[in-house]
Amino acid sequence: MKNTFGHNYSVTIFGESHGEAIGCVIDGLAPGIKLDMDFIASVMEKRKAKGRISTQRKEADELHIVSGYFNGHTTGTPLTILIENTNTRSHDYEKTKYRLRPSHADYTANEKYMGWQDHRGGGHFSGRITAPLVAAGAIAMQVLKEKGILIGSHIQKSRTIEDIPFSENIEELQKQMERVNTMDFAVLDDTAAADMKAMIEEAANEGDSVGGILESCILNVPAGLGEPFFDSLESTLSHLLFSVPAVKGIEFGLGFGFSDVYGSEANDPITYDKGFHTATNNNGGINGGISNGMPIRIRTVIKPTASIYKEQNTVDLKTHEAVKLQIQGRHDPAIIHRARIVVDSVLAIGILDQLMERSATLTMK
């Protein structure tokens, strides 16, 4: 049973949705890094629930760093972050304790932990546990930012409403990424943003939920990150992305679109201008599992929030009888706008881990 990722930038997450606190332990940070707490707080802010399109559970998500940090700098020892849970309503889950919620981890958690798991609010499987993941990602983003590496995502699509795609022009792309990184609801087209919010509110009014697609990009990643097979850059980033609750699909570059074209259309012609580049970027900045220096492009599918207020059919865990379920509690009618910063965070963790691996290799030359 493992809750740790990373060989170099190692992150362990812990806690349950309605427990006393959640948090993470980060190992591998060099000593002497001055943490920008304002930047980290701004990243955490993007994950918070806001308005009618999110859950009404509001948490301050203040970070308490209890080890590995002294006089404003990292010490090089494991850095431990605690985030208190201050707004729980555990009684909402007692009436339906044994009624398995469709598309949740209730049944699989019971099989994994043999009935000893904390079921309240989804326990360790809750999206609440992404808060410490974002904290670890924010620290990784700060380190990467100093290396000139920029990460950004926007809501490309929510149900039937689509946003403007990220530009193929790198200068315009960087401007778009810098813009979405200032937004709580990361959509480039203002009209599309308004339509998406209205659609999410309508779903909430009907006791339902919606999902969508996030388009992400990572700029200025040096060529050479990743391994040919089991620790390829794609498999590393996919490993992390599929660890985010509600992620059900990932594609790099043209992705599933490769099925529609000839090899002559899919291949990226190679050019040279003060370094190697490709004229197109169908492969999304990765060849042979290794970064090629072009922007890394990823699309991630977020399923509709599983917690809906409509009556559903299920089974009682104890009696095995067919029963009806109508959930209680406070739930998001959509999580895609909050998942955006979680996706950015895990991408930062993965890139930093691979960058540290590459740096260690280069020192042996």
PDB file of N, CA and C in Angstrom, residues 240-305:
ATOM      1  N   LEU A 240       1.042  10.240 -13.129  1.00  0.00           N
ATOM      2  CA  LEU A 240       0.585  11.303 -12.228  1.00  0.00           C
ATOM      3  C   LEU A 240      -0.816  11.776 -12.571  1.00  0.00           C
ATOM      4  N   LEU A 241      -1.085  11.975 -13.853  1.00  0.00           N
ATOM      5  CA  LEU A 241      -2.397  12.484 -14.253  1.00  0.00           C
ATOM      6  C   LEU A 241      -3.511  11.502 -13.897  1.00  0.00           C
ATOM      7  N   PHE A 242      -3.253  10.203 -14.079  1.00  0.00           N
ATOM      8  CA  PHE A 242      -4.278   9.218 -13.734  1.00  0.00           C
ATOM      9  C   PHE A 242      -4.416   9.043 -12.228  1.00  0.00           C
ATOM     10  N   SER A 243      -3.544   9.690 -11.445  1.00  0.00           N
ATOM     11  CA  SER A 243      -3.681   9.688  -9.988  1.00  0.00           C
ATOM     12  C   SER A 243      -4.606  10.793  -9.499  1.00  0.00           C
ATOM     13  N   VAL A 244      -5.026  11.669 -10.422  1.00  0.00           N
ATOM     14  CA  VAL A 244      -5.955  12.755 -10.078  1.00  0.00           C
ATOM     15  C   VAL A 244      -7.380  12.204 -10.171  1.00  0.00           C
ATOM     16  N   PRO A 245      -8.180  12.313  -9.097  1.00  0.00           N
ATOM     17  CA  PRO A 245      -9.548  11.802  -9.154  1.00  0.00           C
ATOM     18  C   PRO A 245     -10.324  12.366 -10.341  1.00  0.00           C
ATOM     19  N   ALA A 246     -11.085  11.509 -11.020  1.00  0.00           N
ATOM     20  CA  ALA A 246     -11.979  11.851 -12.136  1.00  0.00           C
ATOM     21  C   ALA A 246     -11.277  11.908 -13.484  1.00  0.00           C
ATOM     22  N   VAL A 247      -9.952  11.736 -13.547  1.00  0.00           N
ATOM     23  CA  VAL A 247      -9.272  11.682 -14.844  1.00  0.00           C
ATOM     24  C   VAL A 247      -9.520  10.309 -15.472  1.00  0.00           C
ATOM     25  N   LYS A 248     -10.021  10.306 -16.715  1.00  0.00           N
ATOM     26  CA  LYS A 248     -10.350   9.048 -17.381  1.00  0.00           C
ATOM     27  C   LYS A 248      -9.741   8.923 -18.776  1.00  0.00           C
ATOM     28  N   GLY A 249      -8.992   9.914 -19.222  1.00  0.00           N
ATOM     29  CA  GLY A 249      -8.378   9.828 -20.539  1.00  0.00           C
ATOM     30  C   GLY A 249      -7.297  10.880 -20.704  1.00  0.00           C
ATOM     31  N   ILE A 250      -6.211  10.500 -21.418  1.00  0.00           N
ATOM     32  CA  ILE A 250      -5.084  11.408 -21.645  1.00  0.00           C
ATOM     33  C   ILE A 250      -4.595  11.214 -23.069  1.00  0.00           C
ATOM     34  N   GLU A 251      -4.229  12.284 -23.736  1.00  0.00           N
ATOM     35  CA  GLU A 251      -3.557  12.165 -25.026  1.00  0.00           C
ATOM     36  C   GLU A 251      -2.467  13.219 -25.150  1.00  0.00           C
ATOM     37  N   PHE A 252      -1.404  12.851 -25.846  1.00  0.00           N
ATOM     38  CA  PHE A 252      -0.268  13.739 -26.072  1.00  0.00           C
ATOM     39  C   PHE A 252      -0.249  14.159 -27.539  1.00  0.00           C
ATOM     40  N   GLY A 253      -0.030  15.442 -27.770  1.00  0.00           N
ATOM     41  CA  GLY A 253       0.022  15.939 -29.142  1.00  0.00           C
ATOM     42  C   GLY A 253      -1.276  15.685 -29.876  1.00  0.00           C
ATOM     43  N   LEU A 254      -1.173  15.103 -31.076  1.00  0.00           N
ATOM     44  CA  LEU A 254      -2.361  14.810 -31.872  1.00  0.00           C
ATOM     45  C   LEU A 254      -3.193  13.694 -31.246  1.00  0.00           C
ATOM     46  N   GLY A 255      -2.563  12.868 -30.416  1.00  0.00           N
ATOM     47  CA  GLY A 255      -3.287  11.848 -29.650  1.00  0.00           C
ATOM     48  C   GLY A 255      -4.098  10.900 -30.506  1.00  0.00           C
ATOM     49  N   PHE A 256      -5.383  10.766 -30.185  1.00  0.00           N
ATOM     50  CA  PHE A 256      -6.242   9.859 -30.935  1.00  0.00           C
ATOM     51  C   PHE A 256      -6.454  10.329 -32.365  1.00  0.00           C
ATOM     52  N   GLY A 257      -6.107  11.580 -32.639  1.00  0.00           N
ATOM     53  CA  GLY A 257      -6.185  12.100 -34.002  1.00  0.00           C
ATOM     54  C   GLY A 257      -5.206  11.437 -34.949  1.00  0.00           C
ATOM     55  N   PHE A 258      -4.178  10.764 -34.409  1.00  0.00           N
ATOM     56  CA  PHE A 258      -3.234  10.036 -35.263  1.00  0.00           C
ATOM     57  C   PHE A 258      -3.941   8.952 -36.072  1.00  0.00           C
ATOM     58  N   SER A 259      -5.084   8.487 -35.572  1.00  0.00           N
ATOM     59  CA  SER A 259      -5.809   7.418 -36.272  1.00  0.00           C
ATOM     60  C   SER A 259      -6.423   7.903 -37.584  1.00  0.00           C
ATOM     61  N   ASP A 260      -6.506   9.216 -37.778  1.00  0.00           N
ATOM     62  CA  ASP A 260      -7.206   9.777 -38.934  1.00  0.00           C
ATOM     63  C   ASP A 260      -6.275  10.233 -40.053  1.00  0.00           C
ATOM     64  N   VAL A 261      -4.957  10.145 -39.863  1.00  0.00           N
ATOM     65  CA  VAL A 261      -4.030  10.741 -40.835  1.00  0.00           C
ATOM     66  C   VAL A 261      -3.013   9.720 -41.335  1.00  0.00           C
ATOM     67  N   TYR A 262      -2.350  10.078 -42.451  1.00  0.00           N
ATOM     68  CA  TYR A 262      -1.248   9.281 -42.978  1.00  0.00           C
ATOM     69  C   TYR A 262       0.030   9.626 -42.219  1.00  0.00           C
ATOM     70  N   GLY A 263       1.006   8.729 -42.302  1.00  0.00           N
ATOM     71  CA  GLY A 263       2.301   8.994 -41.684  1.00  0.00           C
ATOM     72  C   GLY A 263       2.938  10.262 -42.216  1.00  0.00           C
ATOM     73  N   SER A 264       2.730  10.549 -43.483  1.00  0.00           N
ATOM     74  CA  SER A 264       3.288  11.771 -44.081  1.00  0.00           C
ATOM     75  C   SER A 264       2.679  13.023 -43.474  1.00  0.00           C
ATOM     76  N   GLU A 265       1.469  12.903 -42.935  1.00  0.00           N
ATOM     77  CA  GLU A 265       0.813  14.036 -42.271  1.00  0.00           C
ATOM     78  C   GLU A 265       1.146  14.081 -40.787  1.00  0.00           C
ATOM     79  N   ALA A 266       1.394  12.896 -40.218  1.00  0.00           N
ATOM     80  CA  ALA A 266       1.643  12.809 -38.776  1.00  0.00           C
ATOM     81  C   ALA A 266       3.060  13.199 -38.389  1.00  0.00           C
ATOM     82  N   ASN A 267       4.030  12.889 -39.265  1.00  0.00           N
ATOM     83  CA  ASN A 267       5.429  13.155 -38.939  1.00  0.00           C
ATOM     84  C   ASN A 267       5.708  14.645 -38.821  1.00  0.00           C
ATOM     85  N   ASP A 268       6.590  15.016 -37.886  1.00  0.00           N
ATOM     86  CA  ASP A 268       6.960  16.413 -37.665  1.00  0.00           C
ATOM     87  C   ASP A 268       8.299  16.699 -38.350  1.00  0.00           C
ATOM     88  N   PRO A 269       8.303  17.492 -39.437  1.00  0.00           N
ATOM     89  CA  PRO A 269       9.560  17.807 -40.121  1.00  0.00           C
ATOM     90  C   PRO A 269      10.538  18.505 -39.177  1.00  0.00           C
ATOM     91  N   ILE A 270      11.816  18.144 -39.257  1.00  0.00           N
ATOM     92  CA  ILE A 270      12.850  18.685 -38.371  1.00  0.00           C
ATOM     93  C   ILE A 270      13.541  19.869 -39.033  1.00  0.00           C
ATOM     94  N   THR A 271      13.732  20.936 -38.271  1.00  0.00           N
ATOM     95  CA  THR A 271      14.402  22.138 -38.750  1.00  0.00           C
ATOM     96  C   THR A 271      15.525  22.506 -37.778  1.00  0.00           C
ATOM     97  N   TYR A 272      16.374  23.445 -38.200  1.00  0.00           N
ATOM     98  CA  TYR A 272      17.454  23.905 -37.322  1.00  0.00           C
ATOM     99  C   TYR A 272      17.578  25.422 -37.424  1.00  0.00           C
ATOM    100  N   ASP A 273      17.467  26.087 -36.287  1.00  0.00           N
ATOM    101  CA  ASP A 273      17.663  27.532 -36.185  1.00  0.00           C
ATOM    102  C   ASP A 273      18.103  27.828 -34.761  1.00  0.00           C
ATOM    103  N   LYS A 274      19.411  27.940 -34.558  1.00  0.00           N
ATOM    104  CA  LYS A 274      19.986  28.089 -33.215  1.00  0.00           C
ATOM    105  C   LYS A 274      19.552  26.933 -32.312  1.00  0.00           C
ATOM    106  N   GLY A 275      19.413  25.760 -32.895  1.00  0.00           N
ATOM    107  CA  GLY A 275      18.976  24.577 -32.180  1.00  0.00           C
ATOM    108  C   GLY A 275      17.984  23.796 -33.015  1.00  0.00           C
ATOM    109  N   PHE A 276      17.740  22.535 -32.645  1.00  0.00           N
ATOM    110  CA  PHE A 276      16.818  21.682 -33.385  1.00  0.00           C
ATOM    111  C   PHE A 276      15.374  21.982 -32.982  1.00  0.00           C
ATOM    112  N   HIS A 277      14.502  22.001 -33.968  1.00  0.00           N
ATOM    113  CA  HIS A 277      13.070  22.238 -33.753  1.00  0.00           C
ATOM    114  C   HIS A 277      12.299  21.332 -34.706  1.00  0.00           C
ATOM    115  N   THR A 278      10.981  21.304 -34.546  1.00  0.00           N
ATOM    116  CA  THR A 278      10.133  20.635 -35.532  1.00  0.00           C
ATOM    117  C   THR A 278       9.145  21.661 -36.091  1.00  0.00           C
ATOM    118  N   ALA A 279       8.856  21.524 -37.391  1.00  0.00           N
ATOM    119  CA  ALA A 279       7.975  22.486 -38.057  1.00  0.00           C
ATOM    120  C   ALA A 279       6.539  22.359 -37.567  1.00  0.00           C
ATOM    121  N   THR A 280       6.128  21.142 -37.200  1.00  0.00           N
ATOM    122  CA  THR A 280       4.828  20.903 -36.565  1.00  0.00           C
ATOM    123  C   THR A 280       5.103  20.211 -35.229  1.00  0.00           C
ATOM    124  N   ASN A 281       4.047  20.003 -34.451  1.00  0.00           N
ATOM    125  CA  ASN A 281       4.252  19.405 -33.122  1.00  0.00           C
ATOM    126  C   ASN A 281       3.183  18.357 -32.836  1.00  0.00           C
ATOM    127  N   ASN A 282       2.953  17.485 -33.833  1.00  0.00           N
ATOM    128  CA  ASN A 282       1.944  16.441 -33.663  1.00  0.00           C
ATOM    129  C   ASN A 282       2.277  15.480 -32.525  1.00  0.00           C
ATOM    130  N   ASN A 283       3.580  15.291 -32.272  1.00  0.00           N
ATOM    131  CA  ASN A 283       3.998  14.364 -31.223  1.00  0.00           C
ATOM    132  C   ASN A 283       4.017  14.998 -29.837  1.00  0.00           C
ATOM    133  N   GLY A 284       3.627  16.246 -29.750  1.00  0.00           N
ATOM    134  CA  GLY A 284       3.453  16.885 -28.450  1.00  0.00           C
ATOM    135  C   GLY A 284       4.734  17.063 -27.664  1.00  0.00           C
ATOM    136  N   GLY A 285       5.848  17.278 -28.352  1.00  0.00           N
ATOM    137  CA  GLY A 285       7.101  17.586 -27.664  1.00  0.00           C
ATOM    138  C   GLY A 285       7.845  16.385 -27.124  1.00  0.00           C
ATOM    139  N   ILE A 286       7.438  15.164 -27.514  1.00  0.00           N
ATOM    140  CA  ILE A 286       8.063  13.945 -26.989  1.00  0.00           C
ATOM    141  C   ILE A 286       8.279  12.948 -28.126  1.00  0.00           C
ATOM    142  N   ASN A 287       9.492  12.445 -28.257  1.00  0.00           N
ATOM    143  CA  ASN A 287       9.805  11.364 -29.201  1.00  0.00           C
ATOM    144  C   ASN A 287      10.563  10.268 -28.465  1.00  0.00           C
ATOM    145  N   GLY A 288      10.149   9.026 -28.657  1.00  0.00           N
ATOM    146  CA  GLY A 288      10.833   7.910 -28.001  1.00  0.00           C
ATOM    147  C   GLY A 288      10.789   7.975 -26.494  1.00  0.00           C
ATOM    148  N   GLY A 289       9.752   8.629 -25.964  1.00  0.00           N
ATOM    149  CA  GLY A 289       9.620   8.758 -24.514  1.00  0.00           C
ATOM    150  C   GLY A 289      10.450   9.868 -23.919  1.00  0.00           C
ATOM    151  N   ILE A 290      11.137  10.664 -24.784  1.00  0.00           N
ATOM    152  CA  ILE A 290      12.088  11.681 -24.321  1.00  0.00           C
ATOM    153  C   ILE A 290      11.704  13.045 -24.891  1.00  0.00           C
ATOM    154  N   SER A 291      11.793  14.084 -24.072  1.00  0.00           N
ATOM    155  CA  SER A 291      11.445  15.435 -24.529  1.00  0.00           C
ATOM    156  C   SER A 291      12.370  15.865 -25.660  1.00  0.00           C
ATOM    157  N   ASN A 292      11.788  16.566 -26.659  1.00  0.00           N
ATOM    158  CA  ASN A 292      12.585  17.021 -27.801  1.00  0.00           C
ATOM    159  C   ASN A 292      12.787  18.535 -27.831  1.00  0.00           C
ATOM    160  N   GLY A 293      12.330  19.222 -26.779  1.00  0.00           N
ATOM    161  CA  GLY A 293      12.511  20.663 -26.686  1.00  0.00           C
ATOM    162  C   GLY A 293      11.328  21.476 -27.161  1.00  0.00           C
ATOM    163  N   MET A 294      10.403  20.855 -27.873  1.00  0.00           N
ATOM    164  CA  MET A 294       9.189  21.543 -28.315  1.00  0.00           C
ATOM    165  C   MET A 294       8.178  21.583 -27.162  1.00  0.00           C
ATOM    166  N   PRO A 295       7.168  22.460 -27.246  1.00  0.00           N
ATOM    167  CA  PRO A 295       6.146  22.492 -26.187  1.00  0.00           C
ATOM    168  C   PRO A 295       5.498  21.126 -26.004  1.00  0.00           C
ATOM    169  N   ILE A 296       5.371  20.701 -24.745  1.00  0.00           N
ATOM    170  CA  ILE A 296       4.696  19.437 -24.437  1.00  0.00           C
ATOM    171  C   ILE A 296       3.204  19.730 -24.334  1.00  0.00           C
ATOM    172  N   ARG A 297       2.424  19.071 -25.184  1.00  0.00           N
ATOM    173  CA  ARG A 297       0.982  19.327 -25.276  1.00  0.00           C
ATOM    174  C   ARG A 297       0.209  18.095 -24.827  1.00  0.00           C
ATOM    175  N   ILE A 298      -0.747  18.317 -23.941  1.00  0.00           N
ATOM    176  CA  ILE A 298      -1.496  17.214 -23.330  1.00  0.00           C
ATOM    177  C   ILE A 298      -2.967  17.608 -23.239  1.00  0.00           C
ATOM    178  N   ARG A 299      -3.850  16.644 -23.476  1.00  0.00           N
ATOM    179  CA  ARG A 299      -5.281  16.831 -23.194  1.00  0.00           C
ATOM    180  C   ARG A 299      -5.726  15.762 -22.214  1.00  0.00           C
ATOM    181  N   THR A 300      -6.503  16.193 -21.218  1.00  0.00           N
ATOM    182  CA  THR A 300      -6.927  15.317 -20.129  1.00  0.00           C
ATOM    183  C   THR A 300      -8.441  15.366 -19.996  1.00  0.00           C
ATOM    184  N   VAL A 301      -9.069  14.203 -19.980  1.00  0.00           N
ATOM    185  CA  VAL A 301     -10.527  14.117 -19.838  1.00  0.00           C
ATOM    186  C   VAL A 301     -10.894  14.005 -18.365  1.00  0.00           C
ATOM    187  N   ILE A 302     -11.769  14.891 -17.924  1.00  0.00           N
ATOM    188  CA  ILE A 302     -12.306  14.872 -16.558  1.00  0.00           C
ATOM    189  C   ILE A 302     -13.766  14.429 -16.631  1.00  0.00           C
ATOM    190  N   LYS A 303     -14.098  13.335 -15.963  1.00  0.00           N
ATOM    191  CA  LYS A 303     -15.481  12.851 -16.042  1.00  0.00           C
ATOM    192  C   LYS A 303     -16.409  13.741 -15.209  1.00  0.00           C
ATOM    193  N   PRO A 304     -17.714  13.704 -15.481  1.00  0.00           N
ATOM    194  CA  PRO A 304     -18.662  14.446 -14.643  1.00  0.00           C
ATOM    195  C   PRO A 304     -18.538  14.001 -13.187  1.00  0.00           C
ATOM    196  N   THR A 305     -18.685  14.942 -12.266  1.00  0.00           N
ATOM    197  CA  THR A 305     -18.606  14.623 -10.844  1.00  0.00           C
ATOM    198  C   THR A 305     -19.548  13.470 -10.512  1.00  0.00           C
TER     199      THR A 305
END
